[in-house]
XYZ file of C-alpha atoms in Angstrom:
657
model
C -145.984 35.491 53.884
C -143.645 38.387 53.081
C -140.728 39.253 55.266
C -142.193 42.653 56.136
C -145.389 41.070 57.440
C -143.365 38.543 59.396
C -141.261 41.315 60.891
C -144.339 43.352 61.897
C -145.981 40.314 63.466
C -142.823 39.437 65.320
C -142.260 42.933 66.696
C -145.945 43.294 67.603
C -145.819 39.982 69.471
C -142.692 40.995 71.372
C -144.114 44.404 72.267
C -147.426 42.858 73.321
C -145.653 40.474 75.647
C -143.552 43.293 77.137
C -146.511 45.670 77.520
C -148.724 42.942 78.978
C -146.046 42.036 81.471
C -145.698 45.682 82.520
C -149.494 46.086 82.812
C -149.793 43.008 85.036
C -146.635 43.360 87.081
C -146.629 46.996 88.202
C -150.256 47.188 89.561
C -149.789 43.865 91.333
C -146.546 45.093 92.799
C -148.171 48.374 93.869
C -151.025 46.506 95.558
C -148.622 44.194 97.338
C -146.591 47.103 98.684
C -149.743 49.034 99.739
C -151.131 46.000 101.608
C -147.807 45.459 103.369
C -147.695 49.115 104.477
C -151.322 49.072 105.661
C -150.764 45.802 107.504
C -147.829 47.262 109.441
C -149.796 50.406 110.190
C -152.937 48.495 111.320
C -151.024 46.136 113.627
C -149.191 49.030 115.239
C -152.459 50.935 115.654
C -154.353 47.982 117.223
C -151.514 47.216 119.670
C -151.336 50.873 120.796
C -155.101 51.007 121.250
C -154.989 47.701 123.218
C -152.458 49.251 125.591
C -154.620 52.369 126.031
C -157.782 50.420 126.785
C -156.172 47.823 129.088
C -156.462 49.793 132.421
C -160.051 50.796 131.783
C -161.020 47.198 130.933
C -159.219 45.898 134.037
C -161.127 48.301 136.348
C -164.374 48.073 134.374
C -164.407 51.814 133.621
C -166.881 51.987 130.701
C -166.414 55.704 130.148
C -162.669 55.387 129.666
C -163.292 52.404 127.411
C -165.721 54.359 125.250
C -163.367 57.312 125.127
C -160.466 55.088 124.000
C -162.558 53.392 121.294
C -163.905 56.762 120.132
C -160.323 58.023 119.766
C -159.451 54.948 117.686
C -162.492 55.497 115.480
C -161.070 58.848 114.384
C -158.999 56.913 111.733
C -160.757 57.500 108.376
C -160.132 53.911 107.209
C -161.625 52.415 110.388
C -165.067 50.832 109.848
C -165.358 48.637 112.989
C -163.868 48.380 116.550
C -164.904 45.598 118.996
C -163.549 44.984 122.545
C -164.216 41.673 124.286
C -163.345 40.599 127.814
C -161.693 37.355 128.862
C -165.039 35.535 128.750
C -165.474 36.562 125.092
C -168.279 38.964 125.910
C -168.490 42.247 123.966
C -167.631 45.061 126.334
C -167.790 47.892 123.791
C -167.910 48.360 119.991
C -167.960 50.979 117.265
C -169.349 50.667 113.728
C -168.915 53.461 111.177
C -171.348 51.853 108.735
C -173.849 49.535 110.494
C -174.760 47.923 107.162
C -171.255 46.471 106.904
C -170.878 43.442 109.189
C -167.365 42.021 108.563
C -166.273 38.862 110.336
C -164.131 39.273 113.425
C -160.553 38.070 113.179
C -159.989 35.188 115.622
C -156.191 35.019 115.385
C -153.205 37.322 115.159
C -153.017 37.150 111.361
C -154.321 39.748 108.938
C -157.620 38.808 107.347
C -158.564 40.235 103.910
C -162.144 39.934 102.705
C -162.771 37.922 99.501
C -163.816 41.058 97.577
C -160.712 42.954 98.813
C -162.897 45.737 100.277
C -161.584 45.573 103.878
C -159.246 43.655 106.147
C -159.194 42.969 109.890
C -156.552 42.662 112.613
C -156.656 41.767 116.317
C -154.522 42.166 119.431
C -154.772 40.651 122.931
C -155.187 43.025 125.937
C -152.748 42.330 128.802
C -152.486 43.659 132.350
C -149.573 42.533 134.485
C -148.813 39.801 131.928
C -152.366 38.403 132.113
C -154.702 38.519 129.117
C -157.990 40.157 130.154
C -159.530 40.632 126.717
C -159.070 41.037 122.937
C -159.431 44.069 120.660
C -160.719 43.671 117.076
C -160.379 46.306 114.298
C -161.567 46.301 110.700
C -160.170 48.749 108.075
C -161.479 49.742 104.648
C -159.393 49.138 101.455
C -161.443 51.537 99.327
C -158.760 54.235 99.051
C -156.084 51.696 98.160
C -158.247 50.116 95.467
C -159.001 53.500 93.946
C -155.278 54.402 93.869
C -154.401 51.077 92.196
C -157.153 51.575 89.591
C -155.801 55.008 88.712
C -152.252 53.597 88.417
C -153.472 50.758 86.226
C -155.187 53.189 83.874
C -152.013 55.279 83.631
C -149.852 52.209 82.911
C -152.321 51.013 80.297
C -152.085 54.326 78.492
C -148.300 54.278 78.567
C -148.226 50.702 77.259
C -150.589 51.588 74.436
C -148.366 54.482 73.416
C -145.276 52.223 73.494
C -147.071 49.626 71.371
C -148.151 52.195 68.785
C -144.698 53.806 68.592
C -143.034 50.363 68.259
C -145.332 49.390 65.394
C -144.727 52.673 63.622
C -140.932 52.230 63.991
C -140.933 48.672 62.773
C -143.117 49.574 59.793
C -140.640 52.256 58.806
C -137.556 50.081 59.266
C -139.147 47.136 57.481
C -140.045 49.373 54.564
C -136.387 50.412 54.161
C -135.153 46.818 54.445
C -137.856 45.573 52.081
C -136.906 48.146 49.447
C -133.251 47.065 49.691
C -134.186 43.401 49.476
C -136.409 44.010 46.444
C -133.549 45.850 44.784
C -131.147 42.988 45.594
C -133.676 40.423 44.332
C -133.905 42.275 41.050
C -130.090 42.270 40.775
C -129.913 38.555 41.630
C -132.595 37.837 39.033
C -130.547 39.706 36.448
C -127.416 37.751 37.474
C -129.364 34.505 37.149
C -130.299 35.516 33.634
C -126.649 36.253 32.866
C -126.763 40.059 33.176
C -124.116 41.353 35.593
C -124.559 45.052 34.744
C -127.258 45.934 37.319
C -126.490 47.099 40.869
C -128.490 47.617 44.063
C -129.376 51.255 44.945
C -127.591 52.788 47.962
C -129.554 55.549 49.769
C -128.175 55.527 53.340
C -124.923 55.285 55.247
C -126.149 52.892 57.915
C -125.806 49.111 58.078
C -128.460 48.677 55.387
C -126.518 50.930 53.040
C -123.306 49.095 53.893
C -125.029 45.810 53.038
C -126.060 47.235 49.652
C -122.496 48.421 48.972
C -121.020 45.030 49.905
C -123.608 43.345 47.687
C -122.571 45.564 44.780
C -118.914 44.714 45.433
C -119.837 41.054 45.336
C -121.519 41.557 41.956
C -118.414 43.405 40.732
C -116.310 40.443 41.865
C -118.662 38.029 40.139
C -118.408 40.019 36.948
C -114.603 39.974 37.024
C -114.696 36.285 37.967
C -116.927 35.587 34.986
C -114.336 37.180 32.727
C -111.579 35.089 34.299
C -113.714 31.952 34.070
C -114.241 32.468 30.391
C -110.485 32.614 29.943
C -110.042 29.650 32.253
C -112.640 27.652 30.329
C -110.692 28.186 27.156
C -107.503 27.066 28.912
C -109.358 24.078 30.371
C -110.619 23.082 26.965
C -107.067 23.103 25.676
C -105.870 21.214 28.772
C -108.685 18.695 28.415
C -107.645 18.041 24.863
C -104.056 17.517 26.039
C -105.209 15.204 28.851
C -107.273 13.159 26.442
C -104.177 12.680 24.325
C -102.139 11.795 27.430
C -104.813 9.325 28.542
C -104.667 7.663 25.157
C -100.890 7.478 25.441
C -101.119 6.120 28.997
C -103.641 3.504 27.921
C -101.235 2.446 25.240
C -98.435 2.454 27.836
C -100.602 0.436 30.255
C -101.352 -2.069 27.520
C -97.634 -2.334 26.811
C -96.941 -2.615 30.567
C -99.556 -5.359 30.949
C -98.055 -7.190 28.000
C -94.579 -6.836 29.540
C -95.829 -8.052 32.942
C -97.600 -10.963 31.302
C -94.402 -11.766 29.422
C -92.418 -11.509 32.689
C -94.929 -13.781 34.423
C -94.783 -16.222 31.538
C -90.999 -16.077 31.730
C -91.061 -16.759 35.480
C -93.405 -19.696 34.996
C -91.264 -20.971 32.131
C -88.109 -20.719 34.244
C -89.805 -22.485 37.150
C -91.002 -25.273 34.860
C -87.595 -25.484 33.183
C -85.981 -25.682 36.612
C -88.231 -28.597 37.471
C -87.672 -30.306 34.113
C -83.884 -29.807 34.251
C -83.430 -30.743 37.894
C -85.430 -33.951 37.540
C -83.119 -35.609 34.951
C -80.104 -34.116 36.746
C -81.198 -36.124 39.779
C -80.797 -39.224 37.695
C -77.392 -38.180 36.362
C -75.918 -37.072 39.689
C -77.552 -39.912 41.606
C -76.259 -42.533 39.169
C -72.822 -40.928 39.321
C -72.798 -41.122 43.133
C -73.856 -44.760 43.030
C -71.193 -45.624 40.441
C -68.475 -44.095 42.636
C -69.372 -46.664 45.299
C -68.779 -49.631 42.935
C -65.510 -51.205 41.829
C -64.237 -49.300 38.782
C -61.153 -49.301 36.608
C -58.961 -46.216 36.678
C -60.218 -45.017 33.284
C -63.831 -45.525 34.436
C -63.119 -43.489 37.564
C -61.751 -40.737 35.321
C -64.893 -40.820 33.220
C -67.031 -40.673 36.390
C -65.083 -37.623 37.618
C -65.671 -35.924 34.259
C -69.369 -36.764 34.507
C -69.526 -35.448 38.082
C -67.708 -32.204 37.222
C -69.951 -31.672 34.193
C -73.029 -32.245 36.369
C -71.824 -29.688 38.920
C -71.136 -27.171 36.142
C -74.602 -27.802 34.733
C -76.220 -27.286 38.158
C -74.232 -24.081 38.687
C -75.496 -22.776 35.354
C -79.097 -23.754 36.196
C -78.855 -22.071 39.607
C -77.340 -18.908 38.097
C -80.121 -18.685 35.510
C -82.762 -19.086 38.225
C -81.065 -16.511 40.445
C -80.871 -13.923 37.656
C -84.553 -14.548 36.885
C -85.394 -13.947 40.553
C -83.385 -10.728 40.497
C -85.190 -9.448 37.410
C -88.574 -10.397 38.922
C -87.692 -8.762 42.273
C -88.182 -12.058 44.123
C -84.656 -12.644 45.361
C -84.705 -13.103 49.135
C -82.470 -14.254 51.978
C -82.928 -17.083 54.470
C -81.625 -15.792 57.798
C -80.430 -18.202 60.481
C -77.637 -18.630 63.013
C -74.453 -20.143 61.565
C -70.807 -20.668 62.421
C -68.961 -18.043 60.412
C -65.624 -19.857 60.209
C -67.272 -23.112 59.114
C -69.181 -21.119 56.461
C -66.021 -19.710 54.840
C -64.043 -22.958 55.159
C -65.319 -24.492 51.888
C -64.540 -21.387 49.754
C -61.100 -21.235 51.411
C -60.530 -24.888 50.512
C -61.380 -23.959 46.913
C -58.783 -21.164 47.089
C -56.068 -23.401 48.578
C -56.647 -26.313 46.192
C -56.887 -24.023 43.147
C -53.713 -22.210 44.104
C -51.818 -25.470 44.620
C -52.969 -26.893 41.286
C -51.726 -23.772 39.447
C -48.583 -23.304 41.531
C -49.774 -20.014 43.082
C -49.060 -18.564 46.489
C -52.070 -18.075 48.717
C -52.607 -15.742 51.672
C -55.572 -15.897 54.064
C -56.317 -13.588 56.970
C -59.444 -13.683 59.152
C -59.941 -11.019 61.797
C -59.890 -12.867 65.165
C -62.347 -10.324 66.591
C -65.134 -11.595 64.336
C -67.693 -13.520 66.467
C -67.916 -17.259 65.798
C -71.721 -17.345 65.544
C -73.558 -14.834 63.376
C -77.031 -14.450 61.914
C -77.363 -14.288 58.130
C -77.798 -16.358 54.977
C -74.920 -18.846 55.184
C -75.649 -20.336 51.750
C -75.606 -16.965 49.948
C -72.377 -15.895 51.673
C -70.751 -19.073 50.393
C -72.187 -18.468 46.926
C -70.611 -14.987 46.741
C -67.226 -16.206 48.024
C -67.201 -19.227 45.704
C -67.830 -16.945 42.725
C -65.165 -14.370 43.606
C -62.542 -16.932 44.664
C -63.340 -19.082 41.613
C -62.794 -16.061 39.360
C -59.512 -15.246 41.117
C -58.251 -18.801 40.562
C -59.532 -18.908 36.972
C -58.006 -15.597 35.848
C -54.610 -15.957 37.619
C -51.802 -17.947 35.992
C -48.893 -16.891 38.225
C -48.282 -14.882 41.351
C -50.633 -15.129 44.339
C -54.248 -15.141 45.519
C -55.246 -13.557 48.799
C -58.332 -13.634 51.015
C -59.003 -11.189 53.847
C -62.057 -10.488 56.059
C -62.169 -7.718 58.671
C -64.638 -5.955 60.938
C -65.528 -2.852 58.940
C -67.806 -1.028 61.420
C -65.259 -0.926 64.274
C -61.530 -0.847 64.781
C -61.094 -4.185 66.489
C -63.810 -6.284 68.117
C -67.498 -5.233 68.103
C -68.468 -3.355 71.246
C -70.601 -4.980 73.924
C -74.296 -4.453 73.263
C -73.937 -4.266 69.459
C -76.690 -6.187 67.677
C -74.942 -6.376 64.301
C -71.525 -6.231 62.691
C -70.426 -5.064 59.230
C -67.751 -7.303 57.693
C -65.535 -6.427 54.754
C -64.331 -9.257 52.493
C -61.415 -8.768 50.064
C -60.254 -11.262 47.391
C -56.940 -10.326 45.773
C -55.249 -11.839 42.730
C -52.344 -11.077 40.370
C -54.279 -12.128 37.265
C -55.134 -10.429 33.995
C -56.794 -7.395 35.585
C -59.761 -5.383 34.318
C -59.631 -2.183 32.223
C -60.927 0.871 34.090
C -63.760 1.482 31.604
C -65.017 -2.091 32.164
C -64.941 -2.126 35.957
C -68.617 -1.180 36.342
C -69.890 -3.112 33.334
C -68.765 -6.468 34.752
C -71.485 -6.289 37.422
C -74.209 -6.351 34.747
C -75.862 -9.589 33.635
C -74.289 -11.650 30.820
C -71.290 -9.268 30.731
C -67.532 -9.864 30.970
C -64.580 -7.584 30.439
C -64.461 -8.465 26.720
C -65.412 -11.229 24.299
C -61.976 -12.810 24.333
C -62.345 -13.461 28.059
C -65.426 -15.579 27.425
C -63.733 -17.497 24.614
C -60.556 -18.158 26.621
C -61.876 -18.684 30.159
C -65.572 -19.485 29.628
C -68.443 -18.419 31.867
C -71.882 -16.856 31.413
C -71.193 -13.444 32.915
C -73.927 -13.946 35.545
C -71.861 -14.546 38.686
C -70.905 -10.956 39.513
C -74.375 -9.535 38.789
C -75.882 -12.121 41.153
C -73.209 -11.386 43.766
C -73.940 -7.644 43.518
C -77.661 -8.196 44.214
C -76.970 -10.576 47.108
C -74.533 -8.125 48.691
C -77.122 -5.337 48.449
C -79.721 -7.602 50.116
C -77.207 -8.108 52.944
C -76.978 -4.360 53.503
C -73.578 -3.926 51.863
C -71.920 -3.000 48.582
C -69.420 -4.560 46.154
C -66.654 -2.885 44.140
C -63.403 -3.683 42.401
C -59.916 -2.152 42.351
C -57.976 -3.336 39.325
C -55.176 -2.520 36.912
C -55.016 -4.292 33.597
C -52.187 -6.835 33.468
C -51.416 -6.512 37.213
C -54.407 -8.055 38.959
C -57.631 -7.209 40.779
C -59.021 -6.895 44.290
C -62.741 -7.415 44.756
C -64.226 -5.975 47.949
C -67.692 -6.402 49.385
C -69.310 -5.593 52.707
C -72.206 -7.388 54.406
C -74.104 -6.870 57.652
C -74.673 -9.800 60.025
C -76.517 -10.142 63.308
C -74.534 -10.869 66.462
C -75.789 -13.827 68.527
C -75.505 -13.151 72.251
C -74.409 -16.172 74.278
C -75.259 -16.528 77.990
C -74.888 -19.178 80.639
C -72.607 -22.121 79.875
C -72.493 -21.660 76.095
C -69.011 -22.394 74.811
C -67.410 -20.780 71.755
C -65.279 -23.178 69.687
C -62.079 -21.808 68.233
C -61.923 -22.261 64.452
C -58.386 -23.588 64.689
C -59.306 -26.345 67.174
C -62.897 -26.931 66.238
C -63.849 -30.494 65.398
C -67.282 -31.641 64.429
C -68.592 -35.097 65.162
C -72.004 -36.418 64.328
C -73.454 -39.777 65.370
C -73.347 -42.071 62.383
C -76.694 -43.336 61.273
C -75.479 -45.114 58.192
C -77.724 -47.994 59.103
C -81.369 -47.391 60.041
C -81.445 -50.467 62.212
C -82.287 -49.556 65.800
C -83.003 -52.384 68.196
C -83.022 -54.803 65.204
C -85.964 -52.939 63.564
C -85.610 -51.806 59.929
C -86.934 -48.287 59.140
C -89.651 -48.293 56.485
C -89.746 -45.485 53.905
C -92.629 -44.561 51.598
C -91.399 -42.826 48.419
C -94.061 -40.819 46.501
C -92.367 -39.891 43.185
C -93.789 -39.862 39.650
C -90.481 -39.972 37.726
C -89.369 -43.606 37.071
C -85.648 -42.706 36.969
C -85.849 -40.918 40.313
C -87.839 -43.850 41.731
C -85.082 -46.309 40.851
C -82.220 -44.061 41.996
C -83.721 -42.917 45.311
C -84.945 -46.434 46.034
C -81.460 -47.846 45.371
C -79.819 -45.141 47.545
C -82.061 -46.028 50.481
C -82.024 -49.818 50.054
C -78.227 -49.796 49.832
C -78.223 -48.397 53.378
C -80.631 -50.994 54.706
C -83.945 -49.128 54.461
C -87.148 -50.890 53.410
C -88.724 -48.812 50.620
C -92.221 -48.782 49.098
C -92.771 -46.666 45.962
C -95.973 -44.998 44.652
C -96.279 -42.529 41.767
C -98.991 -40.103 42.973
C -100.589 -38.646 46.081
C -103.757 -40.745 46.094
C -101.778 -43.974 46.057
C -99.619 -42.617 48.871
C -102.744 -42.054 50.998
C -103.991 -45.564 50.220
C -100.610 -47.078 51.126
C -100.527 -45.177 54.449
C -103.997 -46.517 55.236
C -102.819 -50.135 54.785
C -99.264 -50.014 56.158
C -97.153 -48.174 58.727
C -94.062 -46.211 57.696
C -91.351 -44.394 59.630
C -90.870 -41.571 57.104
C -92.397 -40.353 53.807
C -90.391 -38.851 50.908
C -92.967 -36.686 49.099
C -92.397 -35.284 45.598
C -94.096 -31.865 45.505
C -94.844 -31.806 41.761
C -96.830 -35.044 41.265
C -99.837 -35.228 38.881
C -103.481 -35.531 40.002
C -102.730 -34.932 43.709
C -99.497 -33.037 44.397
C -97.296 -33.299 47.470
C -98.712 -30.199 49.215
C -102.297 -31.439 48.945
C -101.302 -34.981 49.951
C -99.438 -33.727 53.029
C -102.470 -31.670 54.083
C -104.697 -34.760 53.785
C -102.254 -36.819 55.886
C -102.110 -34.189 58.638
C -105.920 -33.946 58.751
C -106.223 -37.708 59.229
C -103.671 -37.562 62.064
C -105.805 -35.140 64.108
C -106.845 -36.760 67.377
C -104.679 -39.879 66.852
C -101.498 -38.580 68.505
C -99.445 -39.762 65.503
C -97.154 -37.649 63.332
C -95.339 -39.347 60.493
C -92.308 -37.333 59.267
C -92.646 -36.067 55.677
C -89.670 -34.821 53.635
C -90.337 -32.696 50.539
C -88.592 -33.561 47.263
C -88.813 -30.616 44.858
C -87.065 -28.986 41.945
C -88.234 -25.556 43.132
C -85.429 -24.033 45.191
C -86.935 -20.681 46.269
C -87.311 -19.750 49.933
C -91.053 -19.275 49.400
C -91.255 -22.871 48.108
C -89.647 -24.136 51.311
C -91.947 -21.989 53.451
C -94.971 -23.328 51.547
C -93.881 -26.922 52.196
C -93.279 -26.291 55.902
C -96.620 -24.514 56.218
C -98.343 -27.544 54.676
C -96.964 -29.718 57.495
C -93.736 -31.159 56.051
C -90.719 -31.771 58.295
C -87.807 -31.628 55.817
C -86.902 -30.159 52.440
C -84.534 -31.563 49.754
C -83.920 -29.728 46.469
C -83.392 -31.745 43.299
C -81.064 -32.973 41.917
C -80.815 -35.279 44.915
C -77.382 -36.264 46.148
C -76.991 -39.511 48.030
C -75.199 -38.010 51.037
C -77.775 -35.194 51.429
C -80.710 -37.613 51.131
C -79.330 -40.080 53.660
C -78.277 -37.335 56.077
C -81.738 -35.709 55.981
C -83.549 -39.039 56.475
C -81.233 -40.001 59.345
C -81.726 -36.601 61.040
C -85.510 -36.864 60.761
C -85.534 -40.430 62.123
C -83.200 -39.530 64.989
C -85.426 -36.585 65.968
C -88.479 -38.867 65.871
C -86.691 -41.429 68.031
C -85.754 -38.786 70.614
C -89.335 -37.512 70.733
């Protein structure tokens, strides 16, 4: 159906509804108003007549009654008047048309006949407040009906004229709109076919003409846009060609990146495996050295043992440095934060400074800010590692003069303020050694780099210590730098942020000058004459013999298995006080074995302590062991004192529980 037809139908429907409503409403309203007016008039007329006829009815004067009814019958619309007495007997009546016998109204309400030809009203007749009769009147509605019919005919004519005029108007308007739409359709069809030269015709200045003008402007814009798009398409084609080349280059870069990442991953795995392979035999070397120091030796043998021990420590330092630099390059270097006694932490590096200075005949100066809190939060081990490296360098590169150590609160002048949650400390290590040329003062913090080649030949070293220290300092929220003059000495500074531990209640702070540490000796595992039993799960025969000898020499009873399955079988048959679990065993490793042990303990109320033995020294390795259910963690190579101390601590905690 075309839009013009739809528009005509719609307008015709709307007009028909409006005209029909007018045709129905106005005659009905006119009739309602006419009936209301006639009702008021009839009731007034019947009440007045009832008053006039009341005395005559009371005295029984028939002539006066007839005269009163005759006067009432003079109303042209009156067709019937009936007067009844109190006994409901007709006293007098008047009928204009005897053939019409309307019903008498028996109440005070208006009664309209079903054919709307007449209506009746009534009124009681009172004398001295006493009803003596009732007057009935019936009126004709003929004149009213004729008037309403004439009005209805007039309204119908008006409505017909309105309907015709509306249709004529809508036909004209729809014709104009249809012509415009046809013109626009033709233009759109041309645009669809790629021809933007045609335009819609504009023949008026009204809204329709404005629509045509706006449509033509739109076509003009489309035409100009088409021109721009053609230029843009050419530019896009060139850009697409460039992007294709870039994508090829990026794919090649991604391939190279993947290869590099795979190489880095392979390197990390290689370093982890090498760490394990190197630490395992080092356990045998260091362990055997510790055991030999406890035997009777000649003086020359003791000298050889000291050489072996020093060489082992140097080897472990080199292994640890290589692992640390690999972690730095892989972005996996992390800190283990815990509460620690600051003055105890720096005591070992200070001992290194004092002993080194005495051996070389150097003066030494140490100053520690007394406002520094005793207990801080940070990575105690890494702080010691940085200080050992810097102090070791100061001792190594200084042949005469002095070495100084100073640590101060950097963030505040004096003590940290109450409420502070952290403190920034500044460490300074001063020496009067060989110094560093200005152009080399930044290079020395790079990996495998020293001031020059002669330094390496004369003093040794890998050039890893300062690069590792730089990364650790940055992880601690600080920075490291050097002030040096060649031939006059150097001062290395670094800052680090530590958490402040708030102490409440009866906590007591121990002064570093008077602090003494005592620990109950558990050199013998015998408690109440009962020997502690240890299960050692270790696949390396050398480590089995060494660890077993370390424990048996202190009175422990030791059983040894070489894999996780045998450890589970042994725990099923015998009871043990503690398990030493190698993490890297074949078939069933220590993590899996520990998980199986903890599952079997569910519901039994038992918990056998398990200590991890591993060559993997990363924080994530320790977290993995603890998450698996282990209670302690020892990094290979295993030293006798560390092993015994850890076992004793675990057993003492178990005894307390």
